[in-house]
PDB file of C-alpha atoms in Angstrom:
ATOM      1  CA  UNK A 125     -61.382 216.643 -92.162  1.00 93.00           C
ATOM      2  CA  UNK A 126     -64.141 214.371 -93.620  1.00 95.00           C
ATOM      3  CA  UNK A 127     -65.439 213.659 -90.207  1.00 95.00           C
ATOM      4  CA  UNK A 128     -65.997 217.632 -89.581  1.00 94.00           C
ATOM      5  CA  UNK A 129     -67.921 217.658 -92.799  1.00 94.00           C
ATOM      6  CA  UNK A 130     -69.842 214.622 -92.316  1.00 95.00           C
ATOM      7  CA  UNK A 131     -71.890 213.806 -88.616  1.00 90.00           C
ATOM      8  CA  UNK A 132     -72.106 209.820 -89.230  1.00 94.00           C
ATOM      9  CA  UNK A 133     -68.486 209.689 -89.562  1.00 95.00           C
ATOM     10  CA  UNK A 134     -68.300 209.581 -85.633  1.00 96.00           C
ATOM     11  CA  UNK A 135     -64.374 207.878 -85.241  1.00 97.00           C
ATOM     12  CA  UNK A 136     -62.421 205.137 -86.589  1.00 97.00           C
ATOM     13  CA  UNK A 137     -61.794 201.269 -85.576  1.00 96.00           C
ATOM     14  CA  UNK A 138     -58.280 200.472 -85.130  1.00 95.00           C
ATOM     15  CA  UNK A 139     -57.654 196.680 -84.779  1.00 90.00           C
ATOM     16  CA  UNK A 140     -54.410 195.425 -82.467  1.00 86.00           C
ATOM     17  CA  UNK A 141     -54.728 191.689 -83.063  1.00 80.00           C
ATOM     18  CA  UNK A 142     -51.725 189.675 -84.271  1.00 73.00           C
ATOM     19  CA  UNK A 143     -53.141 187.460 -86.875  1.00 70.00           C
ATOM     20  CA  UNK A 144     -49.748 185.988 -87.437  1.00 66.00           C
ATOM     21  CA  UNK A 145     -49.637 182.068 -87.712  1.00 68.00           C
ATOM     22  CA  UNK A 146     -48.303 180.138 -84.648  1.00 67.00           C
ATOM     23  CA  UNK A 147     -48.776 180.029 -81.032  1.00 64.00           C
ATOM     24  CA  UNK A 148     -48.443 183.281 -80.679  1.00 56.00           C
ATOM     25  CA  UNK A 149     -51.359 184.650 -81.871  1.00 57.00           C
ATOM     26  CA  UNK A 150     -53.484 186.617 -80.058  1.00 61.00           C
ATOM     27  CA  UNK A 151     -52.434 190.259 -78.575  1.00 69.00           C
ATOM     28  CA  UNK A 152     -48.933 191.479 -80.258  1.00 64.00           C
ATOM     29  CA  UNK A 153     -46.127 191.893 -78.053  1.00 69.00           C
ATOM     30  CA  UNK A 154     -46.114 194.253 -74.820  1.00 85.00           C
ATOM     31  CA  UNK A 155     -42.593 196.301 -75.294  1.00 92.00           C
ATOM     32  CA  UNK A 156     -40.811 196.193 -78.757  1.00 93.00           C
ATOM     33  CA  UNK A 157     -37.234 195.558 -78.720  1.00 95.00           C
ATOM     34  CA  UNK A 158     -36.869 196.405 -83.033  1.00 95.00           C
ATOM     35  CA  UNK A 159     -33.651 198.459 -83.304  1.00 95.00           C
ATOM     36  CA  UNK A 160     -34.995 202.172 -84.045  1.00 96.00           C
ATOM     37  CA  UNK A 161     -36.404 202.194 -80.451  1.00 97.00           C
ATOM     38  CA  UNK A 162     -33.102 201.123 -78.937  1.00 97.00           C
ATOM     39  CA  UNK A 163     -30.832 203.476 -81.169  1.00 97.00           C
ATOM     40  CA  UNK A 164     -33.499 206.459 -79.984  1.00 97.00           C
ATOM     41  CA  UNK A 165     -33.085 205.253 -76.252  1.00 98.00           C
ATOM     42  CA  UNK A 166     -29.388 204.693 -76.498  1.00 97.00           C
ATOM     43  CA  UNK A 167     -28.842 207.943 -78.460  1.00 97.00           C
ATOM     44  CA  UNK A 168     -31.472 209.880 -75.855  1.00 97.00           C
ATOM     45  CA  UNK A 169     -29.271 208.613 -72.908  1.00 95.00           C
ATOM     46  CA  UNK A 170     -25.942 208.252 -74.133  1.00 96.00           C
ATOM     47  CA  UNK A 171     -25.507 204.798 -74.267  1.00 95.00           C
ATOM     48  CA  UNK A 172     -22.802 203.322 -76.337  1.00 95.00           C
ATOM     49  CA  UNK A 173     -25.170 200.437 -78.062  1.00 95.00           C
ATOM     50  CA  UNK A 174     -23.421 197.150 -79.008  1.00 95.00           C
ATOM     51  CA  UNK A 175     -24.967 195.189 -82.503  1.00 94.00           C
ATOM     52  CA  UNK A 176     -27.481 192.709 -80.980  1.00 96.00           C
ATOM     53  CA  UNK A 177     -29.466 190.121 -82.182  1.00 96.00           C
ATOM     54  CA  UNK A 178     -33.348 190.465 -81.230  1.00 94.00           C
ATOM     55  CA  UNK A 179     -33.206 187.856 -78.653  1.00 94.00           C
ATOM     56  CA  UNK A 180     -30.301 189.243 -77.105  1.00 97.00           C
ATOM     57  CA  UNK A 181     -31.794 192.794 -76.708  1.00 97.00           C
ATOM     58  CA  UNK A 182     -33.942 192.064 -73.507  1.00 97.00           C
ATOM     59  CA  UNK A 183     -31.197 190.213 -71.992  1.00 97.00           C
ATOM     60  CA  UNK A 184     -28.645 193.031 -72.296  1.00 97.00           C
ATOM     61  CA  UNK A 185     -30.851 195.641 -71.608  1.00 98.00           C
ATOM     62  CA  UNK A 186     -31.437 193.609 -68.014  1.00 98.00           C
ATOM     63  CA  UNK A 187     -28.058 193.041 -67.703  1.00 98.00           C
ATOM     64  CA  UNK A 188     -26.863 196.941 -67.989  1.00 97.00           C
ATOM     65  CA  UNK A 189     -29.839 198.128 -65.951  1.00 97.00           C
ATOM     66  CA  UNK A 190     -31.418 199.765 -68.278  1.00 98.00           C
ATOM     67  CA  UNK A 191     -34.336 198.015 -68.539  1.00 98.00           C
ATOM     68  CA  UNK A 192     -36.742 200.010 -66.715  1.00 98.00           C
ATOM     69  CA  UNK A 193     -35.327 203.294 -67.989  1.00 98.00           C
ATOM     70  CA  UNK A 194     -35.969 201.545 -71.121  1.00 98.00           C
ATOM     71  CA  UNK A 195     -39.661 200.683 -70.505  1.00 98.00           C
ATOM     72  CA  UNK A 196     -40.301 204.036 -69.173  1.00 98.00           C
ATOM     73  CA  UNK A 197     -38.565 205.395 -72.481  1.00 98.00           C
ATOM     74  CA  UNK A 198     -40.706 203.917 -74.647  1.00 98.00           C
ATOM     75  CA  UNK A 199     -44.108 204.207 -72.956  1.00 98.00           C
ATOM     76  CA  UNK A 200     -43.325 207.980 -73.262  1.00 98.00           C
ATOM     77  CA  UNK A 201     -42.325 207.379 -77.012  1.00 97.00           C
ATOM     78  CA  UNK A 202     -45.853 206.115 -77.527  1.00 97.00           C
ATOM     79  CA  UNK A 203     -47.954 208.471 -75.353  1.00 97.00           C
ATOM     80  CA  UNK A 204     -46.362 211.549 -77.251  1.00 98.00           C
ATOM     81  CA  UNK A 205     -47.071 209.839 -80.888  1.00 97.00           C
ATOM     82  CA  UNK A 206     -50.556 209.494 -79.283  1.00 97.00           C
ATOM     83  CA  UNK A 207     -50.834 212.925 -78.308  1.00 98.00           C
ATOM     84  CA  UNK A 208     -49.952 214.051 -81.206  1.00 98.00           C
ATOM     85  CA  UNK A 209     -52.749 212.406 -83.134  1.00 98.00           C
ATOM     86  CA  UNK A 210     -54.990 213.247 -80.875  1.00 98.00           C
ATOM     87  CA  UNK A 211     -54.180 216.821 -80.956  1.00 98.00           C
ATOM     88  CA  UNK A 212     -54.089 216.564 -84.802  1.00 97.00           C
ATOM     89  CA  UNK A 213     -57.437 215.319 -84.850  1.00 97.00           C
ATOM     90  CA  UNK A 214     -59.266 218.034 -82.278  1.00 97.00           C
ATOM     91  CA  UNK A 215     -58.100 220.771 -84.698  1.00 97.00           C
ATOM     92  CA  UNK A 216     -60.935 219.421 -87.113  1.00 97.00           C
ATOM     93  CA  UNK A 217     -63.172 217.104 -85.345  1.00 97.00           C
ATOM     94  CA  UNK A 218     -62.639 217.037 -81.596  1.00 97.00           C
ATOM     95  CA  UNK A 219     -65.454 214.896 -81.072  1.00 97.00           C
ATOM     96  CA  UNK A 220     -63.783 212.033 -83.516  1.00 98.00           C
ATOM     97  CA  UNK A 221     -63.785 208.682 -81.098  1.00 98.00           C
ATOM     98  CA  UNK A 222     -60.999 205.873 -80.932  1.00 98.00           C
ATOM     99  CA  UNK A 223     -62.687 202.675 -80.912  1.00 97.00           C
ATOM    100  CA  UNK A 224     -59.578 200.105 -80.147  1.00 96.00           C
ATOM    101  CA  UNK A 225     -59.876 196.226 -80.434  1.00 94.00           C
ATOM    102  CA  UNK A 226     -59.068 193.885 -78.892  1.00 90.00           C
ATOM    103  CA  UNK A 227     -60.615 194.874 -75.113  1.00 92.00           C
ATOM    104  CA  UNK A 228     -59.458 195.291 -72.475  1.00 93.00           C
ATOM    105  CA  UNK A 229     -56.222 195.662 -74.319  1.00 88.00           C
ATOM    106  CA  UNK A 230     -52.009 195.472 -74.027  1.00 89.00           C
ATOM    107  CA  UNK A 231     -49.735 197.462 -72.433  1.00 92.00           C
ATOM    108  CA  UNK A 232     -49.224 200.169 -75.574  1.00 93.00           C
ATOM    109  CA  UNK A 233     -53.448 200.213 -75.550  1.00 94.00           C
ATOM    110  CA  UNK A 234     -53.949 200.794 -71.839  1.00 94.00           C
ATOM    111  CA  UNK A 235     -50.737 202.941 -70.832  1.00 95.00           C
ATOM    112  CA  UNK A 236     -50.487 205.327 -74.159  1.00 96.00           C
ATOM    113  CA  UNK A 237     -53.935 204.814 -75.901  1.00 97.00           C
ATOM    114  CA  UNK A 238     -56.322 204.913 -72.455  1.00 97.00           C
ATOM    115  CA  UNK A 239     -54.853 208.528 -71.173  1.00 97.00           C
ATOM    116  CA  UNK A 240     -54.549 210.046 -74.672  1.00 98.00           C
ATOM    117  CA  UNK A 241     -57.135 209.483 -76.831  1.00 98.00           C
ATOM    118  CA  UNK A 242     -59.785 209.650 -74.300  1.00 97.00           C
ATOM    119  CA  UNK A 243     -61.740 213.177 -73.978  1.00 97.00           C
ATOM    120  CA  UNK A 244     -64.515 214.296 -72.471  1.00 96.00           C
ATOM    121  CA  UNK A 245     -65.798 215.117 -76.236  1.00 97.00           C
ATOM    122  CA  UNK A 246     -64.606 212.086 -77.313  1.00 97.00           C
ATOM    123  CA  UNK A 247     -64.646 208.866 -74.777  1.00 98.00           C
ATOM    124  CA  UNK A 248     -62.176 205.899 -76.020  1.00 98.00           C
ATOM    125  CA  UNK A 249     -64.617 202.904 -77.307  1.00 98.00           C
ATOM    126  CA  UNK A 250     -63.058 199.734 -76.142  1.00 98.00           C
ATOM    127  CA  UNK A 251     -64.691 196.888 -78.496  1.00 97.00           C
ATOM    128  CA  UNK A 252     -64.557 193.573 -76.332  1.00 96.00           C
ATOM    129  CA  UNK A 253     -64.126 190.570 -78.405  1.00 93.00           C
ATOM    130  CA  UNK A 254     -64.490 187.972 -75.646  1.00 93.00           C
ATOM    131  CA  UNK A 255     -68.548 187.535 -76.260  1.00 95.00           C
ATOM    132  CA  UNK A 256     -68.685 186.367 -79.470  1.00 93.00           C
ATOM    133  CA  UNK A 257     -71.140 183.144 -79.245  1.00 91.00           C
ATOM    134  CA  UNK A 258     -72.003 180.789 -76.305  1.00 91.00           C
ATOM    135  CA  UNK A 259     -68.974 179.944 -74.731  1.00 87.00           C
ATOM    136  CA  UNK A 260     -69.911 176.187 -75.164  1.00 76.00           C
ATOM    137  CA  UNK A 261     -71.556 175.073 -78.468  1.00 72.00           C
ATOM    138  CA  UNK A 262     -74.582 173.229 -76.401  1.00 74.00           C
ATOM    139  CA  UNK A 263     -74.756 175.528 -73.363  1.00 77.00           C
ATOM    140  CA  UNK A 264     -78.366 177.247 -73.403  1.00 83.00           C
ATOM    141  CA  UNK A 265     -79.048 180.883 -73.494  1.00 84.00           C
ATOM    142  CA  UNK A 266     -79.910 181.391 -70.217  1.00 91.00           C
ATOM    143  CA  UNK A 267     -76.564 179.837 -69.007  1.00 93.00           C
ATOM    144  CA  UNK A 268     -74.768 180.449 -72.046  1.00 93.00           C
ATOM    145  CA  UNK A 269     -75.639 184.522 -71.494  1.00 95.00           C
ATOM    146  CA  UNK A 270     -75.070 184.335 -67.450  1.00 96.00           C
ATOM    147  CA  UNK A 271     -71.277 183.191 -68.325  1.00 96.00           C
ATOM    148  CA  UNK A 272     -70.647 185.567 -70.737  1.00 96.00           C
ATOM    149  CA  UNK A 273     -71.924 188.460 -68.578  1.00 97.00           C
ATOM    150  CA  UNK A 274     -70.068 187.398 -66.189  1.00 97.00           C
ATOM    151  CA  UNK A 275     -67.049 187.596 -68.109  1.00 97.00           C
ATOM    152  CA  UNK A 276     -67.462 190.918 -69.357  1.00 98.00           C
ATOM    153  CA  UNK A 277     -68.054 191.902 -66.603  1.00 98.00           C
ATOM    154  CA  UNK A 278     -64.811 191.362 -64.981  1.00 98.00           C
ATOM    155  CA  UNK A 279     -62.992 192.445 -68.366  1.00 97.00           C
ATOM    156  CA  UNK A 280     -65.108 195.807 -68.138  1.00 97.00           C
ATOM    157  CA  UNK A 281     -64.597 196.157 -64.372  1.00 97.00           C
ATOM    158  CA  UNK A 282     -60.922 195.463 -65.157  1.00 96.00           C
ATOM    159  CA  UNK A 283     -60.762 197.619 -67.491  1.00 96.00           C
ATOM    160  CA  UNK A 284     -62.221 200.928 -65.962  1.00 95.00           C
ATOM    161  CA  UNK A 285     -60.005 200.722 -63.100  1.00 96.00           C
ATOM    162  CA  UNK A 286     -57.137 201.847 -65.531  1.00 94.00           C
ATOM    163  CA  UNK A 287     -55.763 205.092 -65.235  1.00 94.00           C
ATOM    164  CA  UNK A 288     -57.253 207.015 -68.336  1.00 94.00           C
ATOM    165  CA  UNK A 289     -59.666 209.448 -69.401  1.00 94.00           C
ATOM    166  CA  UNK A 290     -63.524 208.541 -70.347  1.00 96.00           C
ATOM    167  CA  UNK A 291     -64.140 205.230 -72.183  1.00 97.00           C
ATOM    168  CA  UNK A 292     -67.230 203.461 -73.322  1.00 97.00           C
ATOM    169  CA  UNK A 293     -67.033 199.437 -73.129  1.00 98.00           C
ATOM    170  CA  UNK A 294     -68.813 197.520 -75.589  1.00 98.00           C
ATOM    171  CA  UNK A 295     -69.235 193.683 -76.141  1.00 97.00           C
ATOM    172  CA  UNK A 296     -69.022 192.168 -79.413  1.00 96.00           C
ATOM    173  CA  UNK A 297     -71.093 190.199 -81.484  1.00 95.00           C
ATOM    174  CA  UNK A 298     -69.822 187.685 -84.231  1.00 93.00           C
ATOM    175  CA  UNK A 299     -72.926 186.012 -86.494  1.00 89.00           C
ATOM    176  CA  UNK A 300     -70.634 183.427 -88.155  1.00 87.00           C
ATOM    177  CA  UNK A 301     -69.076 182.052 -84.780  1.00 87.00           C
ATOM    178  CA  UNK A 302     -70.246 178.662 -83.708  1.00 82.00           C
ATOM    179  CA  UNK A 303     -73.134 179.222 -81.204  1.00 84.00           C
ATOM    180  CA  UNK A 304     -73.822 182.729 -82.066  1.00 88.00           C
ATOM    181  CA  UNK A 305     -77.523 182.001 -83.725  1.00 88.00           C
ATOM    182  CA  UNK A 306     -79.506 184.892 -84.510  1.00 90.00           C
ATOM    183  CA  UNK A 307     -81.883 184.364 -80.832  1.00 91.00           C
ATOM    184  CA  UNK A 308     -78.568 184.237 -79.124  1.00 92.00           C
ATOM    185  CA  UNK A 309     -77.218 187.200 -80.389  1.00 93.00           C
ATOM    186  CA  UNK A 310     -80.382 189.011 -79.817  1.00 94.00           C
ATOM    187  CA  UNK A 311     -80.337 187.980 -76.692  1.00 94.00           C
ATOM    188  CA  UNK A 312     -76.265 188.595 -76.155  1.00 95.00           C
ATOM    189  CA  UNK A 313     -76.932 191.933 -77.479  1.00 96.00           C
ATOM    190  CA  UNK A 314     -79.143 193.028 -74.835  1.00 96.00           C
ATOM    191  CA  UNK A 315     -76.919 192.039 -72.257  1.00 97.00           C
ATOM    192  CA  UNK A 316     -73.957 193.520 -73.790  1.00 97.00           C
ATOM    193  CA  UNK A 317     -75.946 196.563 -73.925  1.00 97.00           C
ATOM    194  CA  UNK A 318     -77.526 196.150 -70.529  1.00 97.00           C
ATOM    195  CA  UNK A 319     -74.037 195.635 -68.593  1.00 97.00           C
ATOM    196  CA  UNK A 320     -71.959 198.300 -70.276  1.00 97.00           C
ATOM    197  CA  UNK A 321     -72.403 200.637 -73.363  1.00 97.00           C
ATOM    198  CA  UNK A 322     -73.710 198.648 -76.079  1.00 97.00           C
ATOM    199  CA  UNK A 323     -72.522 196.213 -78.373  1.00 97.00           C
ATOM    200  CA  UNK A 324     -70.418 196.099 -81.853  1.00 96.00           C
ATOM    201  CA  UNK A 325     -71.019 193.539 -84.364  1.00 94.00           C
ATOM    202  CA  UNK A 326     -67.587 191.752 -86.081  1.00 91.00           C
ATOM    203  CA  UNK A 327     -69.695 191.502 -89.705  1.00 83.00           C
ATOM    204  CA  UNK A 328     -67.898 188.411 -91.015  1.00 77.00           C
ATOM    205  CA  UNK A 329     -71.115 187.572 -93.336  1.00 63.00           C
ATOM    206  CA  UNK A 330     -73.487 186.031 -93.926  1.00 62.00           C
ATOM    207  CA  UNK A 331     -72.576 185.964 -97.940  1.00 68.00           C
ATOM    208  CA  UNK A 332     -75.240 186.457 -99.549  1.00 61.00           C
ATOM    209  CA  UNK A 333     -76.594 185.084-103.395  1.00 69.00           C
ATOM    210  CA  UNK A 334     -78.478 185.794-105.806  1.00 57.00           C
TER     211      UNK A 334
END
């Protein structure tokens, strides 16, 4: 509703990252296993569901053969929950973009949020994070950029080979990163928006005083 009332209100950043402690940090986990989405699948298909313990949900799920069903289950659940947003959002502002982080993405980004939030009015933004800085603290910029166009490269390329609708790929920029020094992101920048779509900006800082 605000963004049908306001034209710089063109979509909303929606960040994925697991910023939980420990090794496994990074992208969150592909399927869930938490026990509403096993008491839906189990009720959906008849399935008289035992009480398991989180680890041991995978393994019996493998060991009934339901594993696949269950995959399939649940990339449904998401796509429809997706839909529905989408759908929710067109009645006011159909030209409202998902910009989704971190690019190219997990399996709940690229088989539920690729094909449904993506319109023709309103092409998914996938915000790359890979691009940051140099990807060595002494490389110089004209390596330093060659290896990082490289690599976003084959994350973009990846990327558009997805089944989906229309997407725009974007490489981001992060000030306070070591190696990212305001001629290198200038520079980073250009390629970013040279390669692919443009370029989004991770504004960390600076802090400023005074």
């Amino acid at each position: 509703r605000i963004a049908a009332a306001d034209s710089t209100l063109i979509g909303v950043f929606l960040a994925y990252e697991n910023y939980a402690p420990g090794p496994s940090g990074g992208n969150l986990y592909e399927l869930s296993y938490d026990e509403q989405i096993l008491r839906q699948f189990a009720a959906a298909r008849g399935v008289q569901l035992p009480a398991l313990a989180p680890p041991d949900r995978k393994p019996w799920l493998e060991a009934e053969g339901l594993h696949e069903d269950f995959t399939r289950f649940q990339l449904d659940h998401w796509r429809r929950r997706c839909r529905a947003l989408r759908e929710a959002v067109d009645q006011f502002a159909p030209g409202f973009q998902f910009c989704i982080y971190p690019a190219p993405g997990t399996l709940f980004m690229t088989a539920a949020t690729y094909p449904e939030w993506a319109t023709a009015a309103a092409p998914l933004i996938l915000a790359d994070a890979s691009i940051y800085g140099r990807p060595g603290l002494w490389a110089g910029h004209a390596e330093a950029l060659e290896a990082n166009r490289q690599l976003l490269a084959q994350r973009r390329a990846w990327a558009l080979a997805q089944p989906g609708g229309p997407c725009m790929y974007a490489g981001g920029l992060d000030p306070v990163v070591g190696g990212a020094d305001p001629e290198f992101c200038g520079r980073n920048a250009a390629m970013s928006a040279h390669l692919a779509d443009g370029y989004w900006v991770f504004y960390e800082g600076p802090i400023y005083t005074g």
